[in-house]
CSV table of C-alpha atoms in Angstrom, one decimal:
chain,number,residue,atom,x,y,z
A,1239,ALA,CA,4.1,9.5,25.4
A,1240,ASP,CA,5.1,7.4,22.4
A,1241,GLU,CA,6.3,4.6,24.7
A,1242,ARG,CA,3.7,2.0,24.0
A,1243,GLU,CA,2.4,0.1,20.9
A,1244,VAL,CA,-1.4,-0.3,20.5
A,1245,PHE,CA,-3.3,-2.5,18.1
A,1246,HIS,CA,-7.1,-2.0,17.7
A,1247,GLY,CA,-9.7,-4.3,16.3
A,1248,PHE,CA,-12.8,-2.5,14.9
A,1249,ASP,CA,-16.2,-3.7,13.6
A,1250,ALA,CA,-15.8,-2.9,9.9
A,1251,ALA,CA,-19.5,-2.0,9.5
A,1252,THR,CA,-19.8,0.4,12.4
A,1253,GLY,CA,-16.3,1.4,13.6
A,1254,LYS,CA,-17.0,0.1,17.1
A,1255,ARG,CA,-13.8,-1.0,18.8
A,1256,LEU,CA,-14.0,-4.7,19.6
A,1257,TRP,CA,-10.6,-5.2,21.3
A,1258,MET,CA,-7.2,-3.6,21.9
A,1259,ILE,CA,-3.7,-4.9,22.5
A,1260,ASP,CA,-1.5,-2.5,24.4
A,1261,TYR,CA,2.1,-3.1,25.6
A,1262,PRO,CA,5.3,-1.1,26.5
A,1263,ALA,CA,7.6,-0.2,23.5
A,1264,ALA,CA,10.1,2.1,25.0
A,1265,GLY,CA,12.9,3.5,22.8
A,1266,HIS,CA,13.4,6.0,20.0
A,1267,LEU,CA,12.7,5.6,16.3
A,1268,ASP,CA,12.6,8.2,13.6
A,1269,TYR,CA,8.9,8.9,12.8
A,1270,GLY,CA,7.8,7.7,16.2
A,1271,ASN,CA,7.5,4.3,17.9
A,1272,SER,CA,4.2,3.2,16.3
A,1273,PRO,CA,4.0,-0.2,14.4
A,1274,ARG,CA,5.0,-0.1,10.7
A,1275,ALA,CA,4.2,-3.6,9.5
A,1276,THR,CA,0.7,-4.3,8.0
A,1277,PRO,CA,-1.1,-6.8,10.2
A,1278,LEU,CA,-1.7,-10.2,8.5
A,1279,LEU,CA,-5.3,-11.4,8.8
A,1280,VAL,CA,-5.9,-15.1,7.9
A,1281,ASP,CA,-8.0,-18.0,9.1
A,1282,GLY,CA,-9.6,-16.1,12.0
A,1283,ARG,CA,-6.3,-14.9,13.4
A,1284,ALA,CA,-4.3,-11.6,13.3
A,1285,TYR,CA,-0.5,-11.6,13.3
A,1286,LEU,CA,0.7,-8.2,14.7
A,1287,LEU,CA,4.3,-7.2,14.3
A,1288,GLY,CA,5.5,-4.1,16.3
A,1289,ALA,CA,8.3,-1.7,15.5
A,1290,PHE,CA,10.7,-3.2,18.0
A,1291,GLY,CA,10.1,-6.8,17.1
A,1292,HIS,CA,7.1,-7.8,19.3
A,1293,LEU,CA,5.0,-10.4,17.5
A,1294,HIS,CA,1.5,-11.3,18.7
A,1295,CYS,CA,-0.8,-13.9,17.2
A,1296,CYS,CA,-4.4,-13.1,18.4
A,1297,ASP,CA,-7.9,-14.2,17.8
A,1298,LEU,CA,-9.3,-11.9,15.1
A,1299,ARG,CA,-12.8,-11.7,16.7
A,1300,THR,CA,-11.8,-11.2,20.3
A,1301,GLY,CA,-8.2,-10.0,20.4
A,1302,LYS,CA,-7.3,-12.8,22.8
A,1303,ILE,CA,-3.5,-13.5,22.5
A,1304,VAL,CA,-2.8,-17.1,21.2
A,1305,TRP,CA,1.0,-16.8,21.3
A,1306,GLN,CA,3.7,-14.2,21.2
A,1307,ARG,CA,7.4,-13.9,20.5
A,1308,HIS,CA,10.0,-11.1,20.3
A,1309,ILE,CA,11.7,-11.8,17.0
A,1310,ARG,CA,14.7,-9.4,17.4
A,1311,GLU,CA,15.6,-10.5,20.9
A,1312,GLU,CA,15.1,-14.2,20.3
A,1313,PHE,CA,16.9,-14.3,17.0
A,1314,GLN,CA,19.7,-12.0,18.2
A,1315,ALA,CA,19.3,-9.1,15.8
A,1316,SER,CA,21.7,-6.4,17.1
A,1317,ASP,CA,21.7,-3.8,14.3
A,1318,GLU,CA,20.6,-0.3,15.1
A,1319,LEU,CA,16.9,0.3,14.8
A,1320,VAL,CA,16.5,3.6,12.9
A,1321,TRP,CA,13.1,3.2,11.4
A,1322,GLY,CA,12.0,0.1,13.3
A,1323,VAL,CA,10.9,-3.4,12.1
A,1324,ALA,CA,8.8,-2.6,9.0
A,1325,SER,CA,8.5,-5.8,6.9
A,1326,SER,CA,5.0,-7.2,7.0
A,1327,PRO,CA,4.5,-10.9,8.0
A,1328,LEU,CA,3.8,-13.2,5.0
A,1329,LEU,CA,2.0,-16.5,4.9
A,1330,SER,CA,3.8,-19.0,2.7
A,1331,ASP,CA,2.6,-22.6,2.2
A,1332,GLY,CA,1.3,-22.8,5.8
A,1333,GLN,CA,4.4,-21.0,7.2
A,1334,LEU,CA,4.6,-17.6,8.8
A,1335,ILE,CA,7.6,-15.8,7.2
A,1336,LEU,CA,9.5,-13.0,9.0
A,1337,ASN,CA,12.9,-11.3,8.6
A,1338,PRO,CA,14.4,-10.7,12.1
A,1339,GLY,CA,17.8,-9.9,10.6
A,1340,GLY,CA,19.8,-12.0,13.1
A,1341,PRO,CA,23.2,-13.4,12.0
A,1342,GLN,CA,21.8,-16.9,12.1
A,1343,ALA,CA,18.2,-15.9,11.4
A,1344,ALA,CA,18.1,-13.3,8.6
A,1345,LEU,CA,14.9,-15.0,7.5
A,1346,VAL,CA,12.7,-17.4,9.6
A,1347,ALA,CA,9.6,-19.5,9.2
A,1348,LEU,CA,7.2,-20.0,12.2
A,1349,ASP,CA,4.3,-22.3,12.6
A,1350,PRO,CA,1.3,-19.9,12.5
A,1351,GLN,CA,-0.7,-22.1,14.9
A,1352,THR,CA,1.9,-22.3,17.7
A,1353,GLY,CA,4.7,-19.8,16.9
A,1354,LYS,CA,7.3,-22.6,16.9
A,1355,THR,CA,10.4,-22.1,14.7
A,1356,LEU,CA,10.3,-24.3,11.6
A,1357,TRP,CA,13.5,-23.1,9.9
A,1358,GLN,CA,15.9,-20.2,10.0
A,1359,SER,CA,18.3,-18.9,7.4
A,1360,PRO,CA,21.6,-17.1,8.2
A,1361,GLY,CA,22.4,-13.8,6.6
A,1362,ASN,CA,22.5,-10.0,6.8
A,1363,PRO,CA,20.6,-7.5,8.9
A,1364,ALA,CA,17.0,-6.8,7.9
A,1365,ALA,CA,15.8,-4.2,5.3
A,1366,PHE,CA,12.5,-2.4,5.5
A,1367,ALA,CA,10.8,-3.9,2.4
A,1368,SER,CA,8.3,-6.7,2.7
A,1369,PHE,CA,8.9,-10.2,1.2
A,1370,VAL,CA,6.8,-11.6,-1.7
A,1371,LEU,CA,6.1,-15.2,-2.8
A,1372,GLY,CA,6.0,-16.3,-6.4
A,1373,THR,CA,7.6,-18.5,-9.1
A,1374,VAL,CA,10.8,-17.3,-10.8
A,1375,LYS,CA,12.7,-19.5,-13.3
A,1376,GLY,CA,10.2,-22.2,-12.7
A,1377,ARG,CA,10.9,-22.4,-9.0
A,1378,ARG,CA,8.6,-21.2,-6.2
A,1379,GLN,CA,10.5,-18.8,-3.9
A,1380,LEU,CA,10.5,-16.0,-1.4
A,1381,VAL,CA,11.9,-12.7,-2.9
A,1382,GLY,CA,13.0,-9.8,-0.8
A,1383,PHE,CA,15.8,-7.6,0.5
A,1384,ASP,CA,18.2,-7.7,3.3
A,1385,LYS,CA,20.2,-4.6,4.2
A,1386,ILE,CA,22.7,-4.9,1.3
A,1387,SER,CA,21.1,-7.1,-1.4
A,1388,CYS,CA,18.1,-8.6,-2.9
A,1389,GLY,CA,17.6,-12.4,-3.0
A,1390,GLY,CA,15.5,-15.5,-3.4
A,1391,TRP,CA,14.9,-18.1,-0.8
A,1392,ASP,CA,13.4,-21.6,-0.9
A,1393,PRO,CA,10.2,-21.3,1.1
A,1394,ALA,CA,10.4,-24.9,2.3
A,1395,THR,CA,13.9,-24.8,3.8
A,1396,GLY,CA,15.1,-21.2,3.9
A,1397,GLU,CA,18.0,-22.0,1.6
A,1398,ARG,CA,19.2,-18.9,-0.2
A,1399,LEU,CA,19.0,-19.4,-3.9
A,1400,TRP,CA,20.5,-16.3,-5.4
A,1401,THR,CA,21.9,-12.9,-4.5
A,1402,TYR,CA,21.8,-9.6,-6.4
A,1403,THR,CA,23.9,-6.8,-4.9
A,1404,PRO,CA,23.4,-3.3,-6.6
A,1405,LYS,CA,26.2,-1.3,-8.0
A,1406,VAL,CA,25.7,1.6,-5.5
A,1407,ALA,CA,25.7,0.7,-1.8
A,1408,GLY,CA,23.7,2.4,0.9
A,1409,ASP,CA,20.1,2.0,-0.3
A,1410,PHE,CA,17.4,2.0,2.4
A,1411,ASN,CA,15.6,-0.8,0.7
A,1412,VAL,CA,12.1,0.2,1.6
A,1413,PRO,CA,10.1,-0.4,-1.6
A,1414,THR,CA,9.0,-4.0,-1.9
A,1415,PRO,CA,10.0,-5.9,-5.1
A,1416,LEU,CA,7.4,-6.6,-7.8
A,1417,LEU,CA,7.2,-10.0,-9.5
A,1418,LEU,CA,6.6,-9.6,-13.2
A,1419,GLY,CA,6.5,-13.1,-14.6
A,1420,GLU,CA,10.0,-14.3,-14.8
A,1421,GLN,CA,11.4,-10.9,-14.0
A,1422,ILE,CA,11.7,-8.8,-10.8
A,1423,PHE,CA,11.2,-5.1,-10.6
A,1424,LEU,CA,13.3,-3.2,-8.1
A,1425,VAL,CA,13.5,0.5,-7.2
A,1426,SER,CA,15.6,2.5,-4.8
A,1427,GLU,CA,16.9,5.9,-4.1
A,1428,ASN,CA,20.5,5.2,-5.1
A,1429,ASN,CA,20.2,2.7,-8.0
A,1430,GLY,CA,17.0,3.8,-9.7
A,1431,ALA,CA,14.5,1.4,-11.3
A,1432,ARG,CA,15.7,-2.0,-12.6
A,1433,LEU,CA,14.2,-5.0,-14.2
A,1434,LEU,CA,16.0,-8.1,-12.9
A,1435,GLY,CA,16.2,-11.2,-15.0
A,1436,PHE,CA,18.2,-14.4,-15.0
A,1437,ASN,CA,21.0,-15.8,-17.2
A,1438,ASN,CA,20.9,-19.4,-16.1
A,1439,GLU,CA,20.9,-19.0,-12.3
A,1440,THR,CA,22.7,-15.6,-12.3
A,1441,PRO,CA,20.6,-12.4,-11.8
A,1442,ALA,CA,21.3,-9.5,-14.1
A,1443,VAL,CA,19.8,-6.2,-14.9
A,1444,GLN,CA,17.9,-6.4,-18.2
A,1445,ALA,CA,16.3,-3.0,-18.3
A,1446,TYR,CA,16.9,0.3,-16.4
A,1447,TYR,CA,15.2,3.6,-15.8
A,1448,GLU,CA,17.6,5.8,-13.9
A,1449,LYS,CA,15.3,8.8,-13.1
A,1450,LEU,CA,12.8,6.9,-11.0
A,1451,ARG,CA,14.3,6.9,-7.4
A,1452,PRO,CA,11.6,6.8,-4.7
A,1453,ASP,CA,13.1,6.1,-1.3
A,1454,MET,CA,9.9,4.9,0.6
A,1455,HIS,CA,6.8,4.0,-1.5
A,1456,THR,CA,6.3,0.8,-3.4
A,1457,PRO,CA,5.2,1.2,-7.1
A,1458,VAL,CA,2.3,-0.9,-8.5
A,1459,VAL,CA,1.8,-2.7,-11.8
A,1460,THR,CA,-1.4,-3.1,-13.8
A,1461,ALA,CA,-2.5,-3.0,-17.5
A,1462,GLY,CA,1.1,-3.8,-18.5
A,1463,ARG,CA,2.4,-0.6,-16.8
A,1464,ILE,CA,4.3,0.3,-13.7
A,1465,PHE,CA,3.1,3.4,-11.8
A,1466,ALA,CA,5.2,5.2,-9.2
A,1467,VAL,CA,5.6,8.6,-7.7
A,1468,HIS,CA,8.8,10.5,-7.4
A,1469,ASP,CA,9.8,14.2,-6.9
A,1470,GLY,CA,6.2,15.3,-7.2
A,1471,LYS,CA,5.4,13.4,-10.4
A,1472,VAL,CA,3.4,10.4,-11.3
A,1473,VAL,CA,5.7,8.2,-13.5
A,1474,CYS,CA,4.2,5.6,-15.9
A,1475,LEU,CA,6.6,2.9,-17.4
A,1476,GLU,CA,6.1,0.1,-19.8
A,1477,ALA,CA,6.4,-3.0,-17.6
A,1478,ALA,CA,8.2,-5.1,-20.1
A,1479,THR,CA,10.9,-2.7,-21.0
A,1480,LEU,CA,10.8,0.2,-18.4
A,1481,ARG,CA,10.4,2.6,-21.3
A,1482,LEU,CA,8.9,5.9,-20.1
A,1483,LEU,CA,5.3,6.3,-21.3
A,1484,TRP,CA,4.6,9.5,-19.5
A,1485,SER,CA,5.3,11.5,-16.4
A,1486,ALA,CA,3.3,14.4,-15.0
A,1487,PHE,CA,3.5,16.7,-12.0
A,1488,ASP,CA,0.5,17.1,-9.6
A,1489,ARG,CA,0.3,19.7,-6.8
A,1490,SER,CA,-0.7,17.1,-4.2
A,1491,LEU,CA,2.2,14.7,-4.6
A,1492,LYS,CA,4.6,16.1,-2.0
A,1493,GLY,CA,6.4,13.6,0.2
A,1494,HIS,CA,5.2,10.0,0.7
A,1495,VAL,CA,2.4,8.5,-1.5
A,1496,SER,CA,0.7,5.2,-1.1
A,1497,LEU,CA,-0.6,3.4,-4.2
A,1498,ILE,CA,-3.2,0.7,-4.8
A,1499,ALA,CA,-3.8,-0.7,-8.3
A,1500,ALA,CA,-7.0,-2.1,-9.9
A,1501,ASP,CA,-7.4,-3.3,-13.5
A,1502,ASP,CA,-8.0,0.1,-15.0
A,1503,HIS,CA,-7.4,2.7,-12.2
A,1504,ILE,CA,-4.8,3.6,-9.6
A,1505,LEU,CA,-5.7,5.0,-6.1
A,1506,LEU,CA,-3.1,7.4,-4.7
A,1507,GLN,CA,-3.2,8.5,-1.1
A,1508,THR,CA,-0.9,11.5,-0.5
A,1509,GLN,CA,1.0,12.4,2.7
A,1510,SER,CA,-1.5,15.2,3.4
A,1511,GLY,CA,-4.4,12.6,3.3
A,1512,GLU,CA,-5.8,13.5,-0.2
A,1513,LEU,CA,-7.1,10.6,-2.3
A,1514,LEU,CA,-6.8,10.6,-6.1
A,1515,VAL,CA,-8.0,8.1,-8.6
A,1516,ILE,CA,-6.3,8.1,-12.0
A,1517,ASP,CA,-6.9,6.3,-15.2
A,1518,ALA,CA,-4.3,3.5,-15.6
A,1519,GLN,CA,-4.8,3.2,-19.3
A,1520,ALA,CA,-4.7,6.8,-20.3
A,1521,GLU,CA,-1.8,8.2,-22.4
A,1522,GLU,CA,-1.2,11.0,-19.9
A,1523,LEU,CA,-2.1,11.8,-16.3
A,1524,ALA,CA,-5.9,11.6,-16.2
A,1525,VAL,CA,-7.3,12.3,-12.7
A,1526,VAL,CA,-10.7,10.8,-12.5
A,1527,SER,CA,-11.5,12.1,-9.0
A,1528,ARG,CA,-9.9,13.6,-5.9
A,1529,THR,CA,-11.1,14.1,-2.4
A,1530,LEU,CA,-9.9,15.3,0.9
A,1531,PRO,CA,-11.6,12.9,3.3
A,1532,PHE,CA,-10.4,14.5,6.5
A,1533,ARG,CA,-11.8,17.9,5.2
A,1534,ARG,CA,-8.4,19.4,5.6
A,1535,ALA,CA,-4.7,18.5,5.0
A,1536,VAL,CA,-3.3,16.2,7.6
A,1537,SER,CA,-0.1,14.2,8.0
A,1538,THR,CA,-0.4,10.5,7.4
A,1539,TYR,CA,2.0,7.7,6.4
A,1540,ALA,CA,-0.5,4.9,7.0
A,1541,HIS,CA,-1.4,2.9,3.9
A,1542,PRO,CA,-5.1,2.8,3.0
A,1543,ALA,CA,-7.0,-0.6,2.9
A,1544,ILE,CA,-9.8,-1.7,0.6
A,1545,ALA,CA,-12.2,-4.4,1.8
A,1546,GLY,CA,-15.5,-5.2,0.1
A,1547,ASP,CA,-17.1,-2.0,-1.1
A,1548,ALA,CA,-15.3,0.4,1.2
A,1549,ILE,CA,-11.9,2.0,1.7
A,1550,PHE,CA,-10.4,2.5,5.2
A,1551,VAL,CA,-8.1,5.5,5.7
A,1552,ARG,CA,-6.2,6.3,8.9
A,1553,GLY,CA,-5.2,9.8,9.9
A,1554,PRO,CA,-4.1,11.4,13.1
A,1555,GLY,CA,-6.7,10.3,15.7
A,1556,LYS,CA,-9.3,9.3,13.1
A,1557,LEU,CA,-10.2,6.1,11.1
A,1558,LEU,CA,-12.5,6.8,8.2
A,1559,CYS,CA,-14.6,4.3,6.2
A,1560,LEU,CA,-15.5,5.6,2.7
A,1561,PRO,CA,-17.9,3.7,0.4
A,1562,LEU,CA,-16.5,3.2,-3.1
A,1563,GLU,CA,-19.8,3.7,-4.9
A,1564,ALA,CA,-19.4,6.8,-7.1
A,1565,GLN,CA,-23.0,8.1,-6.2
A,1566,SER,CA,-22.4,8.0,-2.5
A,1567,GLU,CA,-21.2,11.0,-0.5
A,1568,SER,CA,-21.3,9.5,3.0
A,1569,VAL,CA,-18.3,9.1,5.2
A,1570,SER,CA,-18.2,7.2,8.5
A,1571,GLU,CA,-15.5,8.0,11.0
A,1572,VAL,CA,-14.4,6.9,14.4
A,1573,SER,CA,-11.9,8.5,16.8
A,1574,VAL,CA,-8.9,6.4,17.6
A,1575,SER,CA,-7.0,6.5,20.9
A,1576,SER,CA,-5.5,4.1,23.4
A,1577,SER,CA,-7.7,5.2,26.2
């Protein structure tokens, strides 16, 4: 009845369910109450963040809970949950980074072994984009959004290093920033695509492409190009300048699209579940292949995952494992339910 959150652990080779974590999650969120954040899998543990702020650390093999916290309640986040807690947990130099969005805990670091709070940084309510870790202006830092701005934080202490507030307020701040060397690529529905650089310690927009305005999906970068989808079109920009290289309409690109980049190809999963592979180095939209793995159009917002030589795709009630080898036509599937 959309009042519980359920996490499953499956055998990647067979689809056999190995464990399940199931707990109450009553309330109302747009797009339902299911978890949004991608689980973090590292060192034999899984860090599972639910849409209402429930955080579980469990054994990856057995699903046994090692520790748990409720990051919104414990860090006193009181803003309205419209789309739920969406930022994925991040491991940074042995610390688990999360953004509860509490007045005194906009960003926090936990000990991944015990769940103990290591530091917390005051600030604004949380955005929906995930945080990234990298080096900007010679300094290692966490980069991400809060509800009203983008910023950088010292990963060792949580000190906020800089703030960039866009000209037009009211962005949802769902797409995650991309780190491009010493620059940061940002995109949003009200402010378009921007390449952020630094004049001394002050962030400033160095390049701008106004027409790219996705409100949900995160673009990807490869081969010196940025790829995104907006208004039914694939958009390809030169990463260094945001100069438009080409854009093209495709019949399948309606609504949300998830992107994964390789060195020379981009994988797109559409909201209807179709998978497209395009040539990342072509001078126009070149679709290498397309497939409808669920045999029909479905409704899916779940991001696909690639592991080893397979891609895992989640649809309504089904989890599919598709081999990546071009000569293979086989598809394995498993039904997914909480029962």
